[in-house]
Coordinates of C-alpha atoms and ligand atoms in Angstrom, one line a residue:
M156 CA 137.8 99.2 102.9
T157 CA 133.9 99.2 102.8
V158 CA 132.6 97.6 99.2
S159 CA 132.9 100.5 96.7
W160 CA 129.7 100.4 95.3
L161 CA 127.8 99.9 98.3
D162 CA 128.8 103.6 98.4
E163 CA 126.0 104.0 95.2
F164 CA 122.8 103.2 98.3
A165 CA 122.9 106.3 100.1
P166 CA 122.1 109.1 97.4
R167 CA 120.0 107.0 96.2
I168 CA 117.5 106.8 99.3
A169 CA 118.5 110.5 99.0
A170 CA 116.8 110.2 95.5
L171 CA 114.3 108.7 97.1
E172 CA 113.5 111.1 99.8
A173 CA 113.5 114.1 97.7
Q174 CA 110.5 112.8 95.4
T175 CA 109.0 111.8 98.4
L176 CA 109.0 109.0 97.2
L177 CA 110.8 107.3 100.3
R178 CA 108.1 104.4 102.6
R179 CA 108.5 104.6 105.8
R180 CA 107.2 102.4 108.5
R181 CA 105.2 103.2 111.5
V182 CA 104.9 101.0 114.6
V183 CA 101.1 99.9 115.6
T184 CA 99.9 98.8 118.5
P185 CA 96.1 97.8 117.8
L186 CA 93.4 100.0 120.9
D187 CA 89.8 98.6 119.1
G188 CA 87.9 97.6 116.1
A189 CA 89.8 100.2 113.8
R190 CA 92.0 102.5 115.6
L191 CA 95.4 102.1 116.0
L192 CA 98.4 103.7 118.2
V193 CA 100.2 104.4 115.2
D194 CA 103.7 106.1 116.7
G195 CA 102.0 106.7 119.6
E196 CA 99.1 108.6 117.9
A197 CA 95.5 107.3 118.1
L198 CA 94.5 106.9 114.4
L199 CA 91.2 105.2 112.3
S200 CA 92.9 103.0 110.1
F201 CA 90.8 102.9 106.7
C202 CA 94.3 100.8 105.2
S203 CA 94.4 96.7 106.8
N204 CA 93.0 94.4 104.6
D205 CA 91.6 92.5 107.4
Y206 CA 88.3 92.7 106.0
L207 CA 86.3 90.7 108.9
G208 CA 88.4 92.1 111.6
L209 CA 89.2 89.0 112.4
A210 CA 92.6 89.6 113.4
Q211 CA 92.4 90.2 116.8
D212 CA 89.7 88.4 117.6
P213 CA 89.2 86.3 121.2
L214 CA 89.0 82.9 119.3
L215 CA 91.6 83.2 117.1
R216 CA 93.7 84.2 120.5
T217 CA 92.8 80.9 121.9
A218 CA 93.4 78.9 119.4
V219 CA 97.1 80.1 119.4
H220 CA 97.8 79.8 123.2
A221 CA 95.6 76.1 122.8
A222 CA 97.8 75.3 119.9
V223 CA 101.5 76.6 121.7
D224 CA 100.4 74.4 124.4
A225 CA 100.2 71.4 121.8
Y226 CA 102.4 72.0 119.8
G227 CA 105.6 74.8 120.7
V228 CA 106.1 77.8 118.6
G229 CA 108.3 76.5 115.6
A230 CA 108.2 73.8 113.2
G231 CA 111.8 72.7 112.8
A232 CA 112.3 72.4 108.9
S233 CA 111.0 71.7 106.0
P234 CA 107.4 70.0 105.9
M235 CA 109.3 67.6 103.0
V236 CA 111.9 67.0 105.9
S237 CA 110.9 67.2 109.3
G238 CA 106.6 67.0 108.4
Y239 CA 104.1 68.3 109.4
S240 CA 101.9 69.1 112.3
A241 CA 98.5 67.0 112.2
A242 CA 96.9 71.2 112.2
N243 CA 98.9 71.9 109.1
A244 CA 97.1 68.6 107.7
A245 CA 93.4 69.1 109.4
L246 CA 94.3 72.8 107.8
E247 CA 94.9 71.7 104.3
D248 CA 91.9 69.8 104.2
E249 CA 88.8 72.4 105.6
L250 CA 90.5 75.1 103.4
A251 CA 89.8 72.9 100.8
Q252 CA 86.8 71.5 102.0
A253 CA 85.4 75.6 102.3
V254 CA 86.4 76.3 98.3
G255 CA 84.8 73.6 96.9
L256 CA 87.8 72.1 95.4
P257 CA 89.9 68.6 95.8
R258 CA 92.9 69.3 97.4
A259 CA 94.4 72.1 99.3
L260 CA 98.2 72.3 99.8
Y261 CA 99.3 76.3 102.6
F262 CA 102.0 77.7 102.6
Y263 CA 103.6 79.9 104.9
A264 CA 102.6 83.3 102.6
G265 CA 101.0 83.8 99.8
Y266 CA 104.2 85.9 97.9
S267 CA 106.3 83.3 98.0
T268 CA 103.6 80.9 97.1
N269 CA 102.6 82.9 93.4
A270 CA 106.2 83.3 92.8
S271 CA 107.2 79.6 92.3
V272 CA 103.8 78.0 91.9
L273 CA 103.8 79.6 87.8
P274 CA 107.2 78.2 88.1
A275 CA 106.2 74.8 89.3
L276 CA 103.9 74.8 86.3
V277 CA 105.4 76.2 82.9
G278 CA 108.9 77.2 81.9
P279 CA 110.6 77.9 78.5
G280 CA 108.6 77.2 75.5
D281 CA 105.1 77.8 77.3
A282 CA 103.4 80.9 77.5
L283 CA 101.5 83.2 79.9
F284 CA 98.7 85.3 79.8
S285 CA 98.6 88.4 83.0
D286 CA 96.3 91.3 83.3
R287 CA 98.4 93.8 83.8
L288 CA 97.3 94.8 87.3
N289 CA 97.8 91.6 88.5
H290 CA 100.0 91.3 92.1
A291 CA 103.5 92.0 92.3
C292 CA 104.0 88.4 92.7
L293 CA 102.0 87.2 90.1
I294 CA 104.5 89.1 87.9
D295 CA 107.3 87.9 89.5
G296 CA 106.5 84.6 89.5
A297 CA 105.5 85.0 85.5
R298 CA 109.2 86.1 85.3
L299 CA 110.6 83.4 87.0
S300 CA 109.2 80.9 84.8
K301 CA 110.7 81.9 81.8
A302 CA 107.7 81.1 79.6
K303 CA 106.7 83.3 77.6
I304 CA 104.4 86.3 78.8
H305 CA 101.4 87.8 77.1
R306 CA 100.3 91.2 79.1
Y307 CA 97.0 92.0 78.3
A308 CA 95.0 95.5 79.4
H309 CA 93.4 95.4 82.4
A310 CA 89.8 92.9 82.5
D311 CA 90.4 93.4 78.3
L312 CA 89.3 89.3 77.8
A313 CA 88.9 90.1 74.0
A314 CA 92.6 90.9 74.2
L315 CA 93.5 87.7 76.2
G316 CA 91.2 86.0 73.8
R317 CA 93.4 87.7 70.3
L318 CA 96.7 86.5 72.3
L319 CA 95.7 83.2 73.4
A320 CA 94.4 82.3 70.1
E321 CA 97.6 83.6 68.2
S322 CA 99.7 81.9 70.7
P323 CA 101.4 78.9 69.6
A324 CA 102.4 77.2 72.8
C325 CA 101.3 73.9 73.9
K326 CA 101.2 74.7 77.2
K327 CA 98.9 78.1 78.2
L328 CA 97.9 79.2 81.8
V329 CA 96.5 82.4 82.4
V330 CA 96.8 84.3 85.3
S331 CA 94.6 87.0 87.2
D332 CA 93.9 88.4 90.8
A333 CA 90.3 87.1 91.9
V334 CA 89.6 91.0 92.9
F335 CA 92.0 93.9 92.3
S336 CA 94.1 94.7 94.8
M337 CA 94.1 98.5 93.8
D338 CA 90.5 99.1 92.0
G339 CA 88.7 96.1 94.3
D340 CA 86.5 95.1 91.0
V341 CA 86.3 91.3 90.6
A342 CA 87.5 89.8 87.8
D343 CA 84.9 87.6 85.3
I344 CA 85.0 84.1 86.4
P345 CA 82.8 82.8 83.9
A346 CA 84.1 84.7 81.4
L347 CA 87.8 83.6 82.0
L348 CA 87.2 79.9 82.3
A349 CA 85.1 79.5 79.0
L350 CA 88.5 81.4 77.0
C351 CA 90.3 78.9 79.5
E352 CA 88.3 76.2 77.9
Q353 CA 87.7 77.3 73.8
H354 CA 92.5 77.4 74.0
D355 CA 93.0 74.8 76.7
A356 CA 94.7 76.8 79.1
L357 CA 95.1 76.5 82.9
L358 CA 93.4 79.6 85.2
M359 CA 94.8 80.0 88.1
L360 CA 93.1 82.8 89.7
D361 CA 94.8 84.7 93.8
D362 CA 91.7 85.7 96.0
A363 CA 93.9 87.0 98.0
H364 CA 90.8 89.8 99.0
G365 CA 87.7 87.3 98.1
L366 CA 88.6 84.5 100.1
G367 CA 86.7 84.9 103.8
V368 CA 84.6 88.5 101.2
L369 CA 82.8 86.4 98.7
G370 CA 80.4 83.8 97.6
P371 CA 78.6 81.7 100.2
Q372 CA 79.2 81.8 103.6
G373 CA 82.7 83.7 102.1
R374 CA 84.4 80.6 100.4
G375 CA 85.2 82.9 97.9
A376 CA 85.2 84.4 93.9
L377 CA 85.4 80.6 92.7
A378 CA 82.3 79.7 94.6
A379 CA 80.2 83.0 94.3
A380 CA 80.8 82.7 90.5
G381 CA 79.3 79.2 91.4
L382 CA 82.0 77.6 90.1
T383 CA 83.3 74.6 92.7
G384 CA 83.8 70.4 92.4
T385 CA 85.8 68.6 89.7
Q386 CA 84.3 70.5 86.8
A387 CA 85.9 73.6 88.4
S388 CA 89.0 71.6 89.1
R389 CA 89.7 70.2 85.4
R390 CA 90.2 74.0 84.7
V391 CA 91.3 76.4 87.7
L392 CA 94.0 76.1 90.0
Y393 CA 92.8 78.6 93.1
M394 CA 95.3 80.4 95.3
A395 CA 94.5 82.8 98.3
T396 CA 95.7 84.1 100.9
L397 CA 95.1 83.8 105.0
G398 CA 97.1 87.3 106.1
K399 CA 93.8 89.3 105.1
A400 CA 89.8 88.6 105.6
L401 CA 91.5 85.1 107.0
G402 CA 93.0 87.2 110.1
V403 CA 96.3 85.5 110.5
A404 CA 98.8 84.9 107.8
G405 CA 100.1 82.2 105.1
A406 CA 98.5 81.3 101.9
F407 CA 97.3 77.9 99.9
V408 CA 96.4 76.5 96.5
A409 CA 93.4 74.4 96.3
G410 CA 92.8 71.9 92.5
D411 CA 93.0 68.7 90.9
A412 CA 94.7 66.2 93.6
T413 CA 97.7 65.2 91.0
L414 CA 98.2 69.3 90.2
I415 CA 98.4 69.8 93.6
E416 CA 100.5 66.9 94.2
W417 CA 102.5 67.8 91.4
L418 CA 102.7 71.3 93.4
L419 CA 103.6 69.6 96.9
Q420 CA 106.9 68.0 94.9
T421 CA 107.7 70.8 92.5
T422 CA 107.6 74.2 94.2
R423 CA 110.5 75.1 96.2
S424 CA 109.6 77.7 98.2
Y425 CA 107.0 74.7 99.7
T426 CA 110.6 72.3 100.1
Y427 CA 113.1 74.7 100.8
A428 CA 110.9 76.6 103.2
T429 CA 110.5 75.3 107.0
A430 CA 106.7 74.1 107.6
A431 CA 104.1 77.2 108.9
P432 CA 104.2 77.0 112.6
A433 CA 101.1 74.8 113.6
L434 CA 100.0 77.5 116.0
L435 CA 99.1 79.7 112.9
A436 CA 97.8 77.0 111.2
E437 CA 95.2 76.8 114.5
A438 CA 94.5 80.2 114.1
V439 CA 94.2 79.6 110.5
R440 CA 91.6 77.6 111.2
A441 CA 90.1 79.1 113.7
G442 CA 89.0 82.0 111.7
L443 CA 87.5 79.9 108.8
R444 CA 85.1 77.9 111.1
C445 CA 84.6 82.0 111.9
V446 CA 84.2 82.6 108.0
L447 CA 82.0 79.5 107.4
G448 CA 80.1 79.9 110.5
E449 CA 77.3 82.4 111.3
D450 CA 79.8 85.1 113.2
G451 CA 80.7 84.9 109.2
D452 CA 77.6 86.3 107.6
H453 CA 76.3 89.0 110.4
R454 CA 80.5 90.2 109.8
R455 CA 79.8 90.1 105.7
T456 CA 75.9 91.3 106.8
H457 CA 78.0 94.2 108.6
L458 CA 81.0 95.3 106.0
R459 CA 77.8 94.9 102.9
G460 CA 75.8 97.5 105.0
L461 CA 79.6 100.2 105.6
I462 CA 80.2 99.9 101.6
A463 CA 77.0 100.9 101.0
Q464 CA 77.0 103.7 103.8
L465 CA 80.6 104.8 102.3
R466 CA 79.1 104.2 98.3
A467 CA 76.4 106.2 99.2
G468 CA 77.9 109.0 100.8
L469 CA 80.5 109.2 97.5
A470 CA 78.0 109.0 95.0
P471 CA 77.3 111.6 92.8
G472 CA 74.7 114.2 93.8
A473 CA 76.0 113.3 97.5
H474 CA 77.3 116.2 98.5
P475 CA 78.2 119.1 96.3
A476 CA 81.8 119.7 97.2
I477 CA 83.0 116.5 96.3
D478 CA 81.2 117.0 93.2
A479 CA 83.2 120.1 92.6
R480 CA 86.4 118.4 93.5
G481 CA 85.9 115.7 90.8
W482 CA 86.5 113.4 93.2
T483 CA 85.2 109.4 92.6
L484 CA 84.7 106.5 94.0
M485 CA 85.7 103.6 91.4
P486 CA 82.5 101.0 90.6
S487 CA 83.9 98.9 93.5
S488 CA 81.7 96.4 95.1
T489 CA 84.1 94.7 97.8
P490 CA 86.0 96.2 100.8
I491 CA 88.1 98.1 98.4
Q492 CA 87.1 101.6 97.8
P493 CA 89.2 103.8 95.6
L494 CA 88.4 107.3 95.3
I495 CA 90.4 108.7 92.4
I496 CA 91.6 112.3 93.6
G497 CA 94.2 112.5 90.3
S498 CA 97.0 114.7 90.9
N499 CA 99.4 112.6 93.5
A500 CA 100.3 115.9 95.6
D501 CA 96.5 116.0 95.8
A502 CA 96.6 112.8 96.9
M503 CA 99.1 113.5 99.3
A504 CA 97.9 116.1 100.7
L505 CA 94.3 115.0 101.5
T506 CA 96.2 112.1 103.4
Q507 CA 97.9 114.3 105.3
Q508 CA 95.1 116.2 106.5
L509 CA 93.2 113.4 107.7
R510 CA 95.9 112.1 109.7
A511 CA 95.7 115.0 111.2
Q512 CA 92.6 114.6 112.1
G513 CA 92.5 111.0 113.0
F514 CA 92.3 109.0 110.0
W515 CA 94.5 107.0 108.5
V516 CA 93.7 106.0 105.2
P517 CA 96.8 105.7 102.3
A518 CA 97.6 107.5 99.1
I519 CA 98.5 105.6 96.1
R520 CA 100.3 106.7 93.7
P521 CA 101.8 105.6 90.4
P522 CA 103.6 103.8 89.4
T523 CA 101.2 101.6 91.5
V524 CA 98.5 102.7 89.6
P525 CA 98.1 105.1 86.7
V526 CA 99.4 108.2 85.8
G527 CA 96.6 111.0 87.0
T528 CA 94.4 108.0 89.2
A529 CA 96.1 108.9 92.3
R530 CA 94.1 107.8 95.0
L531 CA 93.0 107.0 98.1
R532 CA 92.2 103.2 99.3
I533 CA 90.0 103.3 101.3
A534 CA 90.2 99.9 103.0
L535 CA 86.7 98.8 104.5
S536 CA 86.1 96.3 107.4
A537 CA 83.6 94.4 109.3
A538 CA 85.9 95.8 112.3
H539 CA 84.8 99.6 111.4
T540 CA 81.2 101.3 112.6
Q541 CA 79.1 102.9 111.0
D542 CA 79.8 105.9 113.4
D543 CA 83.1 105.2 112.1
V544 CA 82.6 105.6 108.1
R545 CA 80.0 108.3 108.8
H546 CA 83.0 110.7 110.5
L547 CA 85.2 109.5 107.4
L548 CA 82.9 110.8 105.6
S549 CA 82.2 114.1 107.2
A550 CA 86.2 114.8 107.1
L551 CA 85.6 114.1 103.5
Y552 CA 83.1 116.6 102.8
A553 CA 84.5 118.9 104.9
L554 CA 88.3 118.8 103.2
A555 CA 86.7 119.4 99.8
Q556 CA 84.7 121.5 101.0
A557 CA 88.0 123.3 102.1
S558 CA 90.0 123.0 98.8
A559 CA 87.1 124.1 97.1
S560 CA 87.0 127.5 98.4
A561 CA 90.7 127.5 98.4
A562 CA 91.3 126.7 95.0
L563 CA 88.5 130.4 94.3
Ligands
PLP1369 C1 98.5 90.4 99.7 C2 98.8 89.3 98.5 C3 99.8 88.8 98.3 C4 100.4 88.5 98.9 O1 100.5 87.4 99.9 P1 101.1 87.4 101.6 O2 100.6 86.2 102.6 O3 100.9 88.6 101.7 O4 102.2 87.7 101.0 C5 99.3 87.6 96.9 N1 98.4 88.3 95.7 C6 97.6 89.1 96.7 C7 96.7 89.9 95.3 C8 97.7 90.1 97.7 O5 97.0 91.2 97.5

């Protein structure tokens, strides 16, 4: 006999399928640049967060090979039980230095970092303030903390100020993405910090999409705002992931040394998870050397050129068919360039038509984004060429033209 309530899942999956909400994974094999073999079909990808094109880089591959020879593969147990490698230790120092904060703690994944760091900081009776567009793992961490959650409208710092002023809690924590993953906009970090100063709150920033891309030498959103060193570490807990621009996997938090020691002692995803393998730490170290060096500057310069090229090509007045369809780029200076299409059906159709022409551009629909703002989330990478962007623009123009004539 099977468990009776397991019977509910098959019809629920069928219901998802009926609403075209069933998600399918694709088997992908990297080809060159941003090209992938997707279920056997060659596509130019605009859906990866590998913003600097490091995920396939020979320097990172070489670092991994050397690390496997030196350390083997698995770490064996939690760093609290069986220790951590010299590679992991060195990486923490290098990450702290890169973002200009006193100390860092290296985790094996971003999701679990946020889900468990928030409960290590605040609990019942405390207050947590969260931007409505924060990443899912910050929302989950907030819930797990059992602190009182105050959500404010995206980037509405006046609302945040009111909520902070009204809250009677002694411990206040403001949590925000530094770069918002579906809109591509950057939080006003100096203003957030000023509010936190005013109301004695700690500011936690998730810079998953900023590290490697923003700031001098790609040192991230905090450095871009000119906020590093002891002064910043008094108020800011910085978090970033290592699977996006850094090209590998993992995450870290950085900040005041005592705060980081507390997180080392109390964050459950650190204590109760097997340490990140040294081979990954060495890959991240190689990625970080690239990010901070001349190579990183070249990649960022190239990436900025691609962002400008795409934005010019989709700006109002650049092409009559795009204007006629009302497709508009959101105001973003980051590699995340969302093109608002409007209806779910239109966005889905566009994704499919682009795919038929060899482009992989994901449609993002409600509830991930507000109703009526279904969009193509175009992610640019230094692995793209100017021709790649030109071809995407031509395809979008042709599809806008075709759908405009179909609508007549
Ligand atoms: C990707 C992402 C995460 C999760 O990081 P993983 O290492 O992929 O688990 C956390 N926060 C933000 C804002 C992200 O975009």
